[in-house]
Short mmCIF file of C-alpha atoms and ligand atoms in Angstrom, two decimals:
data_model
loop_
_atom_site.label_atom_id
_atom_site.label_comp_id
_atom_site.label_asym_id
_atom_site.label_seq_id
_atom_site.Cartn_x
_atom_site.Cartn_y
_atom_site.Cartn_z
CA MET A 1 -31.59 -15.04 -18.77
CA LYS A 2 -32.52 -11.84 -20.62
CA GLN A 3 -35.62 -11.61 -18.47
CA LYS A 4 -33.49 -11.87 -15.33
CA ILE A 5 -31.22 -9.02 -16.44
CA ALA A 6 -34.27 -6.89 -17.23
CA ILE A 7 -35.69 -7.48 -13.75
CA ILE A 8 -32.34 -6.61 -12.12
CA ALA A 9 -32.17 -3.43 -14.23
CA LEU A 10 -35.73 -2.50 -13.27
CA VAL A 11 -34.97 -3.03 -9.57
CA ALA A 12 -31.84 -0.91 -9.91
CA VAL A 13 -33.81 1.91 -11.51
CA ILE A 14 -36.43 1.78 -8.73
CA VAL A 15 -33.73 1.80 -6.02
CA LEU A 16 -31.89 4.71 -7.64
CA THR A 17 -35.09 6.68 -8.20
CA SER A 18 -36.22 6.21 -4.62
CA ALA A 19 -32.77 7.26 -3.37
CA VAL A 20 -32.97 10.49 -5.36
CA VAL A 21 -36.53 11.17 -4.18
CA GLU A 22 -35.53 10.53 -0.59
CA THR A 23 -32.52 12.85 -0.88
CA SER A 24 -34.60 15.64 -2.32
CA ILE A 25 -37.23 15.23 0.39
CA GLN A 26 -34.62 15.30 3.11
CA PHE A 27 -33.16 18.43 1.63
CA SER A 28 -36.49 20.22 1.54
CA ASN A 29 -35.59 22.53 4.44
CA ALA A 30 -32.51 23.84 2.70
CA LYS A 31 -32.34 26.34 -0.10
CA GLN A 32 -34.07 25.27 -3.26
CA THR A 33 -34.40 28.60 -4.96
CA GLN A 34 -31.82 28.03 -7.65
CA GLY A 35 -32.80 26.54 -10.96
CA VAL A 36 -31.53 23.13 -11.94
CA ALA A 37 -29.04 24.70 -14.33
CA ASN A 38 -27.55 26.81 -11.55
CA LEU A 39 -26.71 24.35 -8.82
CA SER A 40 -24.41 25.29 -5.97
CA ARG A 41 -21.78 22.94 -4.65
CA LEU A 42 -24.10 22.18 -1.73
CA ASP A 43 -26.97 21.27 -4.09
CA GLU A 44 -24.61 19.00 -5.99
CA PHE A 45 -23.49 17.47 -2.72
CA PHE A 46 -27.06 16.46 -1.92
CA ILE A 47 -28.04 15.36 -5.41
CA ALA A 48 -24.86 13.47 -6.29
CA ALA A 49 -24.86 10.91 -3.54
CA THR A 50 -27.30 8.28 -2.55
CA LYS A 51 -27.77 7.59 1.12
CA GLU A 52 -24.45 6.95 2.84
CA PRO A 53 -24.23 3.86 5.02
CA ALA A 54 -23.85 5.47 8.46
CA ASN A 55 -23.78 3.07 11.40
CA GLY A 56 -26.58 4.76 13.35
CA THR A 57 -24.55 6.25 16.22
CA SER A 58 -26.38 9.24 17.68
CA VAL A 59 -24.40 12.35 18.61
CA LEU A 60 -24.79 14.98 21.33
CA LEU A 61 -22.54 18.01 20.88
CA ILE A 62 -22.56 20.54 23.72
CA THR A 63 -20.83 23.91 23.37
CA ILE A 64 -20.55 26.42 26.19
CA ASP A 65 -19.72 29.92 25.00
CA THR A 66 -16.64 31.63 26.52
CA LEU A 67 -15.59 28.72 28.75
CA ARG A 68 -11.98 28.58 29.92
CA PRO A 69 -10.67 25.09 30.59
CA ASP A 70 -8.63 26.20 33.60
CA HIS A 71 -11.84 27.21 35.41
CA LEU A 72 -13.10 23.60 35.40
CA GLY A 73 -12.44 20.91 37.98
CA MET A 74 -11.25 18.32 35.43
CA TYR A 75 -8.48 20.71 34.39
CA GLY A 76 -7.37 21.28 37.99
CA TYR A 77 -9.32 24.37 39.06
CA ASN A 78 -9.46 24.76 42.82
CA ARG A 79 -13.14 25.78 42.91
CA GLN A 80 -16.02 23.33 42.53
CA THR A 81 -17.40 24.97 39.39
CA SER A 82 -18.11 21.84 37.37
CA PRO A 83 -19.09 18.66 39.28
CA LYS A 84 -21.48 17.50 36.53
CA MET A 85 -19.02 18.07 33.69
CA ASP A 86 -16.28 16.45 35.79
CA ALA A 87 -18.47 13.36 36.18
CA LEU A 88 -18.88 13.20 32.39
CA ALA A 89 -15.12 13.72 31.98
CA LYS A 90 -14.38 10.70 34.21
CA THR A 91 -15.90 8.46 31.52
CA ALA A 92 -14.35 10.29 28.55
CA ALA A 93 -11.16 11.55 26.96
CA VAL A 94 -10.20 14.99 28.29
CA TYR A 95 -7.92 16.93 25.94
CA THR A 96 -5.50 19.21 27.73
CA LYS A 97 -4.18 21.00 24.63
CA ALA A 98 -7.37 21.95 22.79
CA TYR A 99 -7.67 25.17 20.80
CA ALA A 100 -10.35 27.19 19.09
CA THR A 101 -9.53 28.42 15.58
CA ALA A 102 -10.55 31.96 16.60
CA PRO A 103 -11.50 33.70 19.86
CA LEU A 104 -14.82 34.66 18.31
CA THR A 105 -18.08 32.68 18.18
CA THR A 106 -18.97 32.53 14.49
CA PRO A 107 -15.60 31.68 12.87
CA SER A 108 -14.87 29.11 15.57
CA ILE A 109 -18.29 27.44 15.44
CA VAL A 110 -18.10 27.26 11.64
CA SER A 111 -14.71 25.50 12.02
CA MET A 112 -16.32 23.07 14.45
CA LEU A 113 -19.14 22.22 12.06
CA THR A 114 -17.04 22.07 8.87
CA GLY A 115 -13.54 20.89 9.86
CA TYR A 116 -11.98 23.90 8.12
CA HIS A 117 -9.88 26.73 9.52
CA PRO A 118 -11.25 30.27 9.02
CA ASN A 119 -8.92 30.91 6.06
CA ARG A 120 -10.58 27.96 4.32
CA HIS A 121 -14.26 28.42 5.28
CA GLY A 122 -13.95 32.21 4.97
CA VAL A 123 -16.01 33.26 8.01
CA ARG A 124 -13.93 35.81 9.95
CA LEU A 125 -16.44 37.99 11.78
CA LEU A 126 -19.53 37.85 13.95
CA TRP A 127 -22.75 38.29 11.95
CA GLN A 128 -21.01 36.89 8.86
CA PRO A 129 -23.00 34.03 7.30
CA ILE A 130 -21.46 30.73 6.23
CA GLU A 131 -21.00 30.50 2.46
CA SER A 132 -24.00 28.80 0.89
CA ASP A 133 -21.88 26.05 -0.67
CA THR A 134 -19.79 25.13 2.38
CA VAL A 135 -20.77 21.64 3.53
CA THR A 136 -21.25 21.12 7.28
CA VAL A 137 -21.31 17.96 9.36
CA ALA A 138 -25.06 18.52 9.77
CA ASP A 139 -25.46 18.32 5.97
CA HIS A 140 -23.52 15.04 5.88
CA LEU A 141 -25.63 13.54 8.66
CA HIS A 142 -28.88 14.77 7.16
CA ARG A 143 -27.97 13.13 3.87
CA ALA A 144 -27.24 9.92 5.74
CA GLY A 145 -30.77 9.89 7.13
CA TYR A 146 -30.10 11.46 10.53
CA GLN A 147 -32.48 13.78 12.31
CA THR A 148 -30.49 16.94 12.91
CA ALA A 149 -31.36 19.53 15.54
CA ALA A 150 -29.69 22.52 17.17
CA ILE A 151 -30.69 24.56 20.21
CA VAL A 152 -28.62 27.78 20.22
CA SER A 153 -28.81 30.63 22.70
CA ASN A 154 -26.56 33.37 21.32
CA ILE A 155 -28.04 35.83 18.83
CA VAL A 156 -24.98 35.63 16.57
CA LEU A 157 -25.87 31.97 16.00
CA GLY A 158 -29.37 32.90 14.84
CA ASN A 159 -30.01 31.82 11.27
CA GLU A 160 -30.30 35.39 10.09
CA ALA A 161 -26.80 36.15 11.39
CA CYS A 162 -24.87 33.01 10.45
CA LYS A 163 -27.14 30.95 8.15
CA LEU A 164 -26.37 27.74 10.06
CA GLY A 165 -30.04 27.21 10.80
CA ASP A 166 -30.68 26.24 7.17
CA ARG A 167 -28.40 23.25 7.71
CA PHE A 168 -30.47 21.60 10.46
CA ASP A 169 -33.91 19.96 10.31
CA HIS A 170 -34.83 21.72 13.55
CA TYR A 171 -33.12 24.97 14.62
CA ASP A 172 -34.27 26.54 17.87
CA GLU A 173 -32.77 30.02 18.25
CA ALA A 174 -35.34 31.48 20.65
CA VAL A 175 -33.28 34.28 22.24
CA ASP A 176 -35.12 37.11 23.96
CA GLU A 177 -33.11 38.11 27.04
CA PRO A 178 -31.04 41.27 26.35
CA GLU A 179 -27.53 41.71 27.75
CA PRO A 180 -27.48 44.51 30.36
CA ASN A 181 -25.09 46.80 28.47
CA ARG A 182 -25.87 45.81 24.87
CA PRO A 183 -29.61 45.33 24.48
CA HIS A 184 -29.24 44.25 20.85
CA MET A 185 -27.33 41.17 22.05
CA LEU A 186 -30.11 38.74 22.89
CA GLU A 187 -29.57 35.44 24.64
CA ARG A 188 -31.35 32.65 26.46
CA ARG A 189 -30.26 31.33 29.80
CA ALA A 190 -29.15 27.77 30.45
CA SER A 191 -32.27 26.46 32.21
CA ARG A 192 -34.41 27.39 29.19
CA THR A 193 -31.79 26.02 26.79
CA THR A 194 -31.81 22.67 28.58
CA ASP A 195 -35.62 22.66 28.70
CA ALA A 196 -35.74 23.14 24.91
CA ALA A 197 -33.14 20.42 24.31
CA VAL A 198 -34.80 17.90 26.62
CA GLN A 199 -38.16 18.66 25.05
CA TRP A 200 -36.71 17.95 21.61
CA LEU A 201 -35.22 14.65 22.82
CA GLU A 202 -38.47 13.57 24.44
CA ARG A 203 -41.09 14.86 22.01
CA HIS A 204 -39.60 15.52 18.59
CA ARG A 205 -36.92 12.91 18.27
CA GLN A 206 -37.95 9.94 16.14
CA ALA A 207 -37.01 6.79 18.01
CA ASP A 208 -36.36 4.86 14.79
CA ARG A 209 -33.75 7.30 13.43
CA PRO A 210 -30.29 8.24 14.68
CA PHE A 211 -29.88 11.91 15.52
CA PHE A 212 -27.37 14.73 15.80
CA LEU A 213 -28.23 17.24 18.52
CA TRP A 214 -26.08 20.37 19.04
CA VAL A 215 -26.81 22.47 22.13
CA HIS A 216 -25.07 25.83 22.61
CA TYR A 217 -25.13 27.56 26.02
CA ILE A 218 -24.25 31.25 26.39
CA ASP A 219 -24.13 31.87 30.16
CA PRO A 220 -20.40 32.28 30.98
CA HIS A 221 -20.25 35.02 28.30
CA GLY A 222 -19.95 38.50 29.83
CA PRO A 223 -21.44 40.46 31.44
CA TYR A 224 -21.39 37.97 34.29
CA THR A 225 -24.91 37.87 35.67
CA PRO A 226 -25.66 34.49 37.27
CA PRO A 227 -29.38 34.07 37.99
CA SER A 228 -30.33 35.51 41.36
CA ASP A 229 -32.08 32.29 42.35
CA SER A 230 -28.94 30.23 41.69
CA PRO A 231 -26.89 29.37 44.79
CA MET A 232 -23.77 31.56 45.10
CA ASP A 233 -20.79 29.40 45.97
CA PHE A 234 -17.74 31.54 45.40
CA ALA A 235 -16.39 34.48 47.36
CA HIS A 236 -12.87 35.88 47.38
CA ASP A 237 -10.74 36.82 50.37
CA LYS A 238 -8.78 39.74 49.00
CA PRO A 239 -10.08 42.32 46.50
CA ILE A 240 -7.99 42.93 43.40
CA PRO A 241 -8.43 46.61 42.49
CA ILE A 242 -8.36 47.22 38.74
CA SER A 243 -8.91 50.34 36.70
CA GLU A 244 -12.34 50.57 35.11
CA GLU A 245 -10.89 51.36 31.66
CA LYS A 246 -9.14 48.00 31.58
CA ILE A 247 -12.50 46.21 31.71
CA ALA A 248 -14.24 45.62 28.38
CA GLU A 249 -17.10 48.11 28.13
CA TYR A 250 -19.88 45.59 27.64
CA VAL A 251 -18.86 43.72 30.80
CA ARG A 252 -18.43 46.69 33.16
CA GLU A 253 -20.71 47.06 36.09
CA PRO A 254 -20.74 50.71 37.15
CA GLY A 255 -18.57 51.24 40.21
CA LEU A 256 -17.35 47.63 40.34
CA THR A 257 -13.55 47.70 40.10
CA ASP A 258 -12.69 44.61 42.14
CA GLY A 259 -11.30 42.14 39.60
CA ALA A 260 -11.78 39.22 42.02
CA GLU A 261 -15.52 39.93 42.12
CA TYR A 262 -15.73 39.60 38.31
CA VAL A 263 -13.91 36.27 38.54
CA ASP A 264 -16.35 35.07 41.25
CA ARG A 265 -19.29 35.91 39.03
CA TYR A 266 -17.75 34.25 35.97
CA ASP A 267 -17.30 31.11 38.08
CA GLU A 268 -20.92 31.34 39.30
CA GLU A 269 -22.07 31.43 35.67
CA ILE A 270 -20.04 28.27 35.00
CA ALA A 271 -21.45 26.50 38.07
CA TYR A 272 -24.99 27.43 37.03
CA THR A 273 -24.38 26.18 33.47
CA ASP A 274 -22.81 23.00 34.85
CA ARG A 275 -26.03 22.08 36.66
CA GLU A 276 -27.97 22.56 33.42
CA VAL A 277 -25.45 20.54 31.38
CA GLY A 278 -25.86 17.81 34.00
CA ARG A 279 -29.62 17.83 33.45
CA LEU A 280 -29.17 17.58 29.65
CA VAL A 281 -26.61 14.76 29.84
CA ALA A 282 -28.86 12.85 32.26
CA ALA A 283 -31.79 13.10 29.83
CA PHE A 284 -29.54 12.02 26.95
CA ASP A 285 -28.07 9.10 28.89
CA ALA A 286 -31.57 7.91 29.83
CA LEU A 287 -32.46 7.31 26.17
CA GLU A 288 -32.47 3.74 25.00
CA LEU A 289 -30.29 3.93 21.90
CA SER A 290 -29.32 0.97 19.78
CA MET A 291 -25.66 2.06 19.54
CA PRO A 292 -23.42 3.63 22.20
CA PRO A 293 -23.70 7.35 21.39
CA LEU A 294 -20.96 9.95 20.93
CA THR A 295 -20.94 12.80 23.45
CA LEU A 296 -18.77 15.87 22.88
CA LEU A 297 -18.42 18.94 25.09
CA THR A 298 -16.37 22.00 24.21
CA SER A 299 -16.37 25.78 23.98
CA ASP A 300 -16.12 28.20 21.06
CA HIS A 301 -13.26 30.15 22.73
CA GLY A 302 -11.89 31.20 26.10
CA GLU A 303 -11.98 34.52 27.95
CA ASN A 304 -9.44 37.01 29.26
CA MET A 305 -9.60 37.32 33.00
CA MET A 306 -7.26 40.08 34.22
CA GLU A 307 -5.06 39.73 31.16
CA GLY A 308 -5.01 40.54 27.46
CA HIS A 309 -5.92 43.81 25.79
CA ALA A 310 -9.27 44.15 27.63
CA TYR A 311 -10.19 42.33 30.81
CA PHE A 312 -13.13 39.88 30.86
CA SER A 313 -13.58 39.72 27.11
CA HIS A 314 -12.42 37.89 23.98
CA GLY A 315 -12.36 38.36 20.22
CA TYR A 316 -8.89 39.76 19.77
CA ASP A 317 -5.36 38.36 19.48
CA VAL A 318 -4.31 34.76 20.07
CA ASN A 319 -3.36 34.63 23.75
CA ASP A 320 -3.94 31.23 25.31
CA ALA A 321 -6.57 32.81 27.58
CA VAL A 322 -8.85 33.35 24.59
CA ILE A 323 -7.99 30.45 22.26
CA ARG A 324 -7.67 27.52 24.65
CA ILE A 325 -10.86 25.52 25.12
CA PRO A 326 -12.00 22.47 27.05
CA LEU A 327 -12.71 19.37 24.97
CA ILE A 328 -14.28 16.16 26.25
CA ALA A 329 -15.13 13.21 23.99
CA ARG A 330 -17.00 10.12 25.20
CA HIS A 331 -17.31 7.07 22.96
CA PRO A 332 -16.10 3.44 23.21
CA SER A 333 -13.62 4.07 20.36
CA ILE A 334 -11.82 6.86 22.26
CA ALA A 335 -9.59 6.01 25.23
CA VAL A 336 -10.77 7.40 28.58
CA GLY A 337 -8.40 9.72 30.44
CA MET A 338 -6.32 12.88 30.11
CA ASN A 339 -4.88 13.24 26.63
CA ASP A 340 -2.18 15.76 25.77
CA ARG A 341 -2.18 15.56 21.98
CA LEU A 342 -2.70 18.83 20.12
CA VAL A 343 -6.36 19.15 19.12
CA SER A 344 -8.48 21.82 17.48
CA ILE A 345 -12.17 22.62 17.41
CA SER A 346 -11.89 21.80 13.70
CA ASP A 347 -11.32 18.15 14.72
CA ILE A 348 -14.95 17.84 15.80
CA ALA A 349 -16.57 17.50 12.34
CA PRO A 350 -14.18 14.75 11.15
CA THR A 351 -14.51 12.97 14.51
CA ILE A 352 -18.29 12.86 14.22
CA LEU A 353 -18.17 11.64 10.59
CA ASP A 354 -15.60 9.00 11.45
CA ILE A 355 -17.49 7.65 14.47
CA VAL A 356 -20.85 7.45 12.69
CA GLY A 357 -19.13 5.53 9.90
CA LEU A 358 -19.29 8.14 7.15
CA PRO A 359 -16.28 8.89 4.93
CA VAL A 360 -14.27 11.87 6.15
CA PRO A 361 -13.79 14.21 3.15
CA THR A 362 -10.19 14.58 2.10
CA GLY A 363 -8.57 17.96 2.58
CA LEU A 364 -10.21 18.96 5.86
CA ASP A 365 -7.99 20.89 8.29
CA GLY A 366 -9.22 18.84 11.25
CA PHE A 367 -8.42 15.22 12.14
CA SER A 368 -10.62 12.59 13.74
CA LEU A 369 -9.82 12.08 17.42
CA THR A 370 -9.96 8.33 16.81
CA VAL A 371 -6.84 8.31 14.64
CA PRO A 372 -3.69 7.69 16.68
CA SER A 373 -1.99 10.98 15.86
CA GLY A 374 -3.66 14.17 14.78
CA ALA A 375 -2.29 17.56 13.86
CA ILE A 376 1.40 18.40 14.24
CA THR A 377 0.55 22.09 14.37
CA ILE A 378 -2.56 23.98 15.45
CA TYR A 379 -3.72 27.13 13.68
CA ALA A 380 -5.67 30.02 15.22
CA GLU A 381 -6.30 33.65 14.35
CA GLY A 382 -7.74 36.64 16.22
CA LEU A 383 -8.56 40.22 15.23
CA ASP A 384 -5.63 42.55 15.92
CA SER A 385 -6.26 44.52 19.13
CA GLY A 386 -3.61 46.96 17.89
CA GLY A 387 -6.19 48.52 15.58
CA SER A 388 -4.57 47.65 12.24
CA GLY A 389 -7.76 46.03 10.96
CA GLY A 390 -5.80 42.84 10.38
CA LEU A 391 -5.09 39.74 12.38
CA HIS A 392 -2.79 37.94 14.76
CA ARG A 393 -2.21 34.44 13.46
CA THR A 394 -0.51 31.60 15.23
CA LEU A 395 0.81 28.13 14.59
CA ILE A 396 1.40 26.05 17.69
CA ASP A 397 3.44 22.86 17.76
CA ALA A 398 4.64 20.70 20.64
CA HIS A 399 7.34 23.15 21.72
CA THR A 400 6.78 26.54 20.03
CA LYS A 401 3.97 29.03 19.54
CA THR A 402 4.74 31.33 16.61
CA VAL A 403 2.68 34.51 16.06
CA ILE A 404 2.57 36.88 13.08
CA ARG A 405 0.69 40.17 13.24
CA HIS A 406 -0.38 41.84 10.02
CA GLY A 407 -2.71 44.63 8.94
CA ARG A 408 -5.20 44.73 6.08
CA SER A 409 -2.61 43.61 3.61
CA ASN A 410 -1.02 40.23 4.08
CA ILE A 411 2.44 41.67 4.76
CA PRO A 412 3.70 40.75 8.25
CA ARG A 413 4.21 43.78 10.54
CA GLU A 414 5.55 41.96 13.55
CA SER A 415 6.27 38.45 14.69
CA TRP A 416 7.24 36.70 17.88
CA ALA A 417 7.30 33.25 19.43
CA PHE A 418 7.13 31.48 22.79
CA ASP A 419 9.20 28.54 23.93
CA LEU A 420 6.41 26.41 25.37
CA LEU A 421 8.70 23.98 27.15
CA ARG A 422 10.72 26.61 29.02
CA ASP A 423 7.97 29.22 29.28
CA PRO A 424 4.56 27.47 29.30
CA HIS A 425 2.74 30.58 30.56
CA GLN A 426 4.12 32.59 27.63
CA LYS A 427 5.63 35.46 29.57
CA ASP A 428 8.68 36.06 27.39
CA ARG A 429 8.45 36.74 23.70
CA ILE A 430 11.38 35.40 21.73
CA ALA A 431 12.43 36.06 18.14
CA THR A 432 10.68 33.82 15.60
CA GLY A 433 13.72 33.27 13.45
CA ASN A 434 12.32 34.14 10.03
CA PHE A 435 13.69 30.96 8.59
CA SER A 436 12.13 28.57 11.06
CA ALA A 437 9.89 26.03 9.40
CA THR A 438 6.88 27.14 11.45
CA TYR A 439 7.37 30.81 10.60
CA ARG A 440 7.65 29.99 6.92
CA ALA A 441 4.55 27.78 7.03
CA LEU A 442 2.56 30.54 8.73
CA ALA A 443 3.83 33.23 6.34
CA ALA A 444 2.93 31.01 3.38
CA MET A 445 -0.57 30.51 4.78
CA ILE A 446 -1.03 34.27 5.07
CA ARG A 447 0.22 34.86 1.52
CA SER A 448 -2.15 32.28 0.09
CA ASP A 449 -5.19 33.49 2.05
CA PRO A 450 -7.94 34.38 -0.41
CA ASP A 451 -8.85 37.35 1.80
CA PRO A 452 -5.87 39.70 2.19
CA GLY A 453 -5.84 41.01 5.74
CA GLY A 454 -7.87 38.04 6.82
CA ARG A 455 -11.32 39.43 6.25
CA PRO A 456 -13.60 39.31 3.23
CA THR A 457 -13.04 42.33 1.01
CA HIS A 458 -16.71 43.32 1.01
CA LEU A 459 -16.63 43.41 4.83
CA ALA A 460 -13.34 45.31 5.07
CA ASN A 461 -14.87 48.15 7.09
CA HIS A 462 -17.31 46.13 9.13
CA GLU A 463 -16.72 46.25 12.87
CA HIS A 464 -17.00 42.68 14.05
CA SER A 465 -19.28 43.37 16.98
CA HIS A 466 -21.51 46.10 15.63
CA GLY A 467 -24.55 44.24 14.46
CA PRO A 468 -25.74 42.34 11.46
CA VAL A 469 -23.65 42.47 8.33
CA ALA A 470 -26.79 42.39 6.27
CA GLY A 471 -29.06 44.04 8.83
CA ASN A 472 -32.33 45.46 7.66
CA ALA A 473 -35.25 47.26 9.22
CA ASP A 474 -37.37 44.14 9.24
CA SER A 475 -34.76 41.68 10.49
CA LYS A 476 -35.72 39.29 13.24
CA ALA A 477 -33.26 40.99 15.61
CA THR A 478 -34.77 44.39 14.83
CA ARG A 479 -38.28 43.07 15.36
CA ALA A 480 -37.26 41.48 18.67
CA LEU A 481 -35.71 44.74 19.87
CA ARG A 482 -38.80 46.67 18.84
CA ALA A 483 -40.99 44.21 20.74
CA LEU A 484 -38.82 44.68 23.82
CA GLY A 485 -39.07 48.46 23.53
CA TYR A 486 -35.38 49.13 22.85
CA ILE A 487 -36.00 50.79 19.51
CA GLU A 488 -39.00 52.43 17.88
ZN1 ZN B 1 -18.59 32.91 21.75
#
């Protein structure tokens, strides 16, 4: 009997030891610079747990930068911009009330990968890195034995800018095509993004392991320059003259003041991206996987057309044009069809964890799309276009959108609301009623924000779009620009 117990104990020690060794090997690509006595929460996350029993469902997450849902066929657009995405949508749930947490790439993408709103994960600006101890869905999947890979094509998602690359086994951020008006903003077009993703699926994926692949396309982001060899499908009948100053500077094409022409080109960018998304989904669907996979398609934020504080741009305020996003989810556990529940980009991380069979951490802001009812209110925030250095913040429920504007302190300067049932296009601001439950919830959120004014204190004077927060002369971006001849 004693001998039996000793054998069981020995086996247990071997199993535990091998689990720890495996965890530390899997974590080898992440930071290991700290001594054992000085572990971060992320280190503890990896060391504490043995391998979680995920069910082996592979995941493809596609994000298309700056994509408005109302410019897609599945959401009723009258132009054929998205036949491939529409075909995917026919076999999936299509969420009609989906919102980004911010109209800005980095904060919104970090919400997507963590399940937290920006006031919880703390990333408020472009070029601001994720905190080293914030756990992402990629970390969870890596720990569960998944192969994790990302193919990103926007320089602000480069590892140097956002530090998300450290969280994936494979992070392809090969951007080298400069924007016409901002040469420091490097990108990679959709055909090359799809090539890289398909190559990873075909050559680097290990057939005996489940995987998480995130692919981020940049093309609909301004300035709108569809490839010249891409077929041009859209032309307008009547020009819409607009004043040049209304157009965001980085999008302006000298002498072009026909708003309808900008819309045509935005739609061409979508149609071009759609063909490339079709190619990626076809390659993914051709894989022989042991479990039905999860496919998700969304955007990091929308885009003003001829609306908002600056035409054909995003980043500021919380108008629907910039915070509404498309969201498509395909998996046997999610009902196919149009779905009008309120959903947020922060629902993506818990949805992935839930569907692969991992525990969803308590206290996330997002909800899994598989649970019957999700959020009652949606939160989003955008930089204040009024120049206060603060934010516009909104809470949206089934019938009201409440907005509070504040400067660098957390004291509200202004507030307003929209009656979404009577005024779905949000033309008429109404009083918030300072005692409404939504107003009070939003005001309480602002008061308890660890960063007064909604941005980290050490970045208080950083302009969100003016280059790396921690830029240095030998940064990858600087080296790329030097190689391209933009700087000496
Ligand atoms: Zn973006």
